[in-house]
mmCIF file with all atom_site columns, C-alpha atoms in Angstrom:
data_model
loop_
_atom_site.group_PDB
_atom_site.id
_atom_site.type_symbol
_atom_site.label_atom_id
_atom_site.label_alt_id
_atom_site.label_comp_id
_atom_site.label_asym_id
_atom_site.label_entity_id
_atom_site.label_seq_id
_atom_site.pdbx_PDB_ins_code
_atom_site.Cartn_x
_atom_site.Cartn_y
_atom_site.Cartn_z
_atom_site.occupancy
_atom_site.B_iso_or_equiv
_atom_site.pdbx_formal_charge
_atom_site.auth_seq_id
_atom_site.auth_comp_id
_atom_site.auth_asym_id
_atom_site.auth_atom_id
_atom_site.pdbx_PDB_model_num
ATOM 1  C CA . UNK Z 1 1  ? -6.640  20.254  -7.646  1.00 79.00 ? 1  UNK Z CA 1
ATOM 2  C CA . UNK Z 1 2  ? -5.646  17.328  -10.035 1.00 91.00 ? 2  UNK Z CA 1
ATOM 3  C CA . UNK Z 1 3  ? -7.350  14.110  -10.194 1.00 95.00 ? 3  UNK Z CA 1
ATOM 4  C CA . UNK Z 1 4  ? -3.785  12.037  -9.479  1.00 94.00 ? 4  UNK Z CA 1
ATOM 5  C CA . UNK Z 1 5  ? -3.874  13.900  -5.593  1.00 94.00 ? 5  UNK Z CA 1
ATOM 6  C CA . UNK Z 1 6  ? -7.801  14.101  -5.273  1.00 95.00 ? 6  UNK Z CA 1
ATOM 7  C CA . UNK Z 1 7  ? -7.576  9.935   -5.905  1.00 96.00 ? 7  UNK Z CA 1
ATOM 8  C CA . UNK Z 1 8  ? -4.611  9.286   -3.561  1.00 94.00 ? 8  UNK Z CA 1
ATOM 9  C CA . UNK Z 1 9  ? -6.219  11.034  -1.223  1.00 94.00 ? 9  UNK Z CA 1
ATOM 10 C CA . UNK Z 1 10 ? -9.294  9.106   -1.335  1.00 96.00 ? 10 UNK Z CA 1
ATOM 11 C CA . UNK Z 1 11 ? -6.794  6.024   -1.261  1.00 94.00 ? 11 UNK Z CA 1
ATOM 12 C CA . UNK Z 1 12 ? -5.509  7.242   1.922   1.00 91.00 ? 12 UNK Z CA 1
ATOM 13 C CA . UNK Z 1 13 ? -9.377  7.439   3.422   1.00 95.00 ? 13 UNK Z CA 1
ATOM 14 C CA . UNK Z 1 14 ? -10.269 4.050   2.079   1.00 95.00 ? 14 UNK Z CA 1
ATOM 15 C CA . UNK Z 1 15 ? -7.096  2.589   3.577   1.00 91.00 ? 15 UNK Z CA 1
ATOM 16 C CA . UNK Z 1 16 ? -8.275  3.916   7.163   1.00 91.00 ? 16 UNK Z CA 1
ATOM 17 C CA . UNK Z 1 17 ? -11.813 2.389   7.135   1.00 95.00 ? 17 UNK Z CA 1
ATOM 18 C CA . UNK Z 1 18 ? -10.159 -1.273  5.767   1.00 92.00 ? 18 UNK Z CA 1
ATOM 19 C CA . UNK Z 1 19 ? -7.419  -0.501  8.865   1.00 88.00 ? 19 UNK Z CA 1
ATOM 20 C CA . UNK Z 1 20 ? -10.597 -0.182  11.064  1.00 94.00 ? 20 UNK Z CA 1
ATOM 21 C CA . UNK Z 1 21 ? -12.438 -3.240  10.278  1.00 92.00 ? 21 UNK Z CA 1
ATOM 22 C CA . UNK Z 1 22 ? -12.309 -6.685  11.815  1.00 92.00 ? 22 UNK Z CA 1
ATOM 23 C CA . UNK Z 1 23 ? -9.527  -8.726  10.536  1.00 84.00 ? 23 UNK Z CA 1
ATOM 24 C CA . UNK Z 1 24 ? -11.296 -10.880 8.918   1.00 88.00 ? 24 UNK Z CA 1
ATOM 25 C CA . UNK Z 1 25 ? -12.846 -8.425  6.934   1.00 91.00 ? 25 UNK Z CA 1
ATOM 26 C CA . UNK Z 1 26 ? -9.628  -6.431  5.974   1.00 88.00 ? 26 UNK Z CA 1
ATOM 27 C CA . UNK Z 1 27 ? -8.247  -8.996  3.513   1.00 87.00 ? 27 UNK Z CA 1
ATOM 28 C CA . UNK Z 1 28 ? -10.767 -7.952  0.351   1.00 91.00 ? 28 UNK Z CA 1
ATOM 29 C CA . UNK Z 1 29 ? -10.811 -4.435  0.285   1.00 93.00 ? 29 UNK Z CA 1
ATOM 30 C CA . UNK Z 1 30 ? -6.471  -5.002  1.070   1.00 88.00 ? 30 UNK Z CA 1
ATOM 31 C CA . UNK Z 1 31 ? -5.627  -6.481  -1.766  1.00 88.00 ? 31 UNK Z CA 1
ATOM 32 C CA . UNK Z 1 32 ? -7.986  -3.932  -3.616  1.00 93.00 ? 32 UNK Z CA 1
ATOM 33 C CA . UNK Z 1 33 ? -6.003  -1.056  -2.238  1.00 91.00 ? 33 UNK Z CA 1
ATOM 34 C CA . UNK Z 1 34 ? -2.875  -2.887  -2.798  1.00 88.00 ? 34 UNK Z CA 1
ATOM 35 C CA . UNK Z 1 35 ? -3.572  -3.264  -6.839  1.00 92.00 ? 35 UNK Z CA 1
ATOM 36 C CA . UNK Z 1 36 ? -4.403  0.096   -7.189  1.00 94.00 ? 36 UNK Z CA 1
ATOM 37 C CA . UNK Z 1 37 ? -1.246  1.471   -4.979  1.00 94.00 ? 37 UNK Z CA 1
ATOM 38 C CA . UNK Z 1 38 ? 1.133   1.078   -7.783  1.00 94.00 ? 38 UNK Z CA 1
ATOM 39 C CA . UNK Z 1 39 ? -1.251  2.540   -10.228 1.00 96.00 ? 39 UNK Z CA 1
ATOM 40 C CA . UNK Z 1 40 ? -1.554  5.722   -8.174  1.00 96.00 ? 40 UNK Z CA 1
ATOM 41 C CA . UNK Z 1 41 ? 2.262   6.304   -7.499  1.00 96.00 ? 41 UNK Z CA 1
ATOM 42 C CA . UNK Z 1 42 ? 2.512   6.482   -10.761 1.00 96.00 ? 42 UNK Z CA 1
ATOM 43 C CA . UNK Z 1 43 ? 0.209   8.696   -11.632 1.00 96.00 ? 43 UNK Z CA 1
ATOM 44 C CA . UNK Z 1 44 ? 1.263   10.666  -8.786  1.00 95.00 ? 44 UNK Z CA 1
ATOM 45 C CA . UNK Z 1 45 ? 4.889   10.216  -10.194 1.00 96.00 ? 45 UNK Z CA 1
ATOM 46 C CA . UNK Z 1 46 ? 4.259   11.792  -13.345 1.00 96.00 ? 46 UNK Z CA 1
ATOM 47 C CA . UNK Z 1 47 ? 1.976   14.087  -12.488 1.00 95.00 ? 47 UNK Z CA 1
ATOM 48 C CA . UNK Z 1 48 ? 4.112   15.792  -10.263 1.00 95.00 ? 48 UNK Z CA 1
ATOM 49 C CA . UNK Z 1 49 ? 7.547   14.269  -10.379 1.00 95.00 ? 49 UNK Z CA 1
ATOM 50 C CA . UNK Z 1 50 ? 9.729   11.247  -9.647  1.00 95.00 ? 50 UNK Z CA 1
ATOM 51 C CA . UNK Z 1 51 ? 10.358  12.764  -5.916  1.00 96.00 ? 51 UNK Z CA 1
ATOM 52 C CA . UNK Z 1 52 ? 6.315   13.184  -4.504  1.00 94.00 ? 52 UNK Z CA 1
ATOM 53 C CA . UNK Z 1 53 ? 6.457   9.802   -6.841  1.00 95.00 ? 53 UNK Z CA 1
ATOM 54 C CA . UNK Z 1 54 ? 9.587   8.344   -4.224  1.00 96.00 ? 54 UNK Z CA 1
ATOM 55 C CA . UNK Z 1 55 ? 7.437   9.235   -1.210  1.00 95.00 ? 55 UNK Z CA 1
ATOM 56 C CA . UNK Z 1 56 ? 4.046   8.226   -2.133  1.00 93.00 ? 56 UNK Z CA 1
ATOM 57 C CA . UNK Z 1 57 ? 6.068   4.761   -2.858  1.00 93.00 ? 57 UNK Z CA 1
ATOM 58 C CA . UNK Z 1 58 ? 7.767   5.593   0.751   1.00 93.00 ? 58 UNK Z CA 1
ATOM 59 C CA . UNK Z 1 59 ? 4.625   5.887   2.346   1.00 89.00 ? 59 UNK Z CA 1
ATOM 60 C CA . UNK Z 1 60 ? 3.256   2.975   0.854   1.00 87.00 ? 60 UNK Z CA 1
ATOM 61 C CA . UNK Z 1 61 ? 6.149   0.676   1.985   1.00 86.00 ? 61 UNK Z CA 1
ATOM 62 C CA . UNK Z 1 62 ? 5.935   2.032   5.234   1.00 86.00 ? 62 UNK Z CA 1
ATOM 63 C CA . UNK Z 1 63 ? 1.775   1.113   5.648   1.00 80.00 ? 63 UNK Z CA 1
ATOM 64 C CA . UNK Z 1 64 ? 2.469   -2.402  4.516   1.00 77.00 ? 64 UNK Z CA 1
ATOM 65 C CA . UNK Z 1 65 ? 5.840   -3.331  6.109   1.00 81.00 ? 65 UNK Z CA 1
ATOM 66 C CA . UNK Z 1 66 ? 4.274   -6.304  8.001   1.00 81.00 ? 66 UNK Z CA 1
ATOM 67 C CA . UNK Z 1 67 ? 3.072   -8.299  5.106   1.00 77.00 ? 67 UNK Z CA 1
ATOM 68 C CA . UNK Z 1 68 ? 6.045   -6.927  3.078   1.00 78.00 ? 68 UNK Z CA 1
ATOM 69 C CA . UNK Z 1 69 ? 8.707   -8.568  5.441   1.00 82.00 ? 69 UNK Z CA 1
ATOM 70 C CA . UNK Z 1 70 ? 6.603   -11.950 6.018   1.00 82.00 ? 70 UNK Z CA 1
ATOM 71 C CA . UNK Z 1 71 ? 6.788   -12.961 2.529   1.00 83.00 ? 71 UNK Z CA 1
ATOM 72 C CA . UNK Z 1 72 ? 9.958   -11.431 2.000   1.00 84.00 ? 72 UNK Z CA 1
ATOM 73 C CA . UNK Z 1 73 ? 10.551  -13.597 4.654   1.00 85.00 ? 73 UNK Z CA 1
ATOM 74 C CA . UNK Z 1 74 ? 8.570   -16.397 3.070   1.00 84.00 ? 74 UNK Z CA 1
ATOM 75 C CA . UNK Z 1 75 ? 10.216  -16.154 -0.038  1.00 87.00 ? 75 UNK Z CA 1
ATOM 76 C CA . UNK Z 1 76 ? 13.330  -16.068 0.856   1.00 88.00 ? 76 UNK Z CA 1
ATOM 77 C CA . UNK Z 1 77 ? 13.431  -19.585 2.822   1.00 82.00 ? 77 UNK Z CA 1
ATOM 78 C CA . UNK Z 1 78 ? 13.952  -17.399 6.430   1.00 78.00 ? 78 UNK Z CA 1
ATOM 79 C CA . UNK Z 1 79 ? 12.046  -18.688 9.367   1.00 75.00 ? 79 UNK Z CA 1
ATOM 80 C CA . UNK Z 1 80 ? 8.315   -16.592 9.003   1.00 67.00 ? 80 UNK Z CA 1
ATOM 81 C CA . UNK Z 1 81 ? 7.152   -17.410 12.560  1.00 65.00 ? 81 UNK Z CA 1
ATOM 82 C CA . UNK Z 1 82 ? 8.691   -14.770 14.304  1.00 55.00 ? 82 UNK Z CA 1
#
């Protein structure tokens, strides 16, 4: 097995433990795990192609679509409180 899947996968293992934590506690490792996303879909991307590339970037999107669409939100002058 390559290193690219054997490292996502471990990605995908450390992103359940953060999801399990206290929310207080989630905001360290998060941003951790959300610099190294890019890096990995990449990797992934090249490794084995742009499409496993277009849905490890799909399944990323899809974890963080919450914080994605408040600062979308945020950025684009739209109301964030709802």
């Amino acid at each position: 097995m390559e290193y690219s899947v054997i490292f996502a996968a471990l990605w995908v293992i450390c992103a359940t433990v953060v999801a399990l934590l206290p929310m207080r506690l989630q905001f360290p490792p998060g941003i951790v795990l959300l610099i190294c996303a890019p890096v990995l879909i990449a990797w992934l991307g090249v490794a084995h192609g742009w499409l496993i590339g277009v849905l490890a970037f799909a399944g990323f999107v899809s974890m963080f679509r919450n914080p994605i669409r408040y600062y979308w939100r945020k950025w684009s002058g739209r109301e964030v409180g709802q």
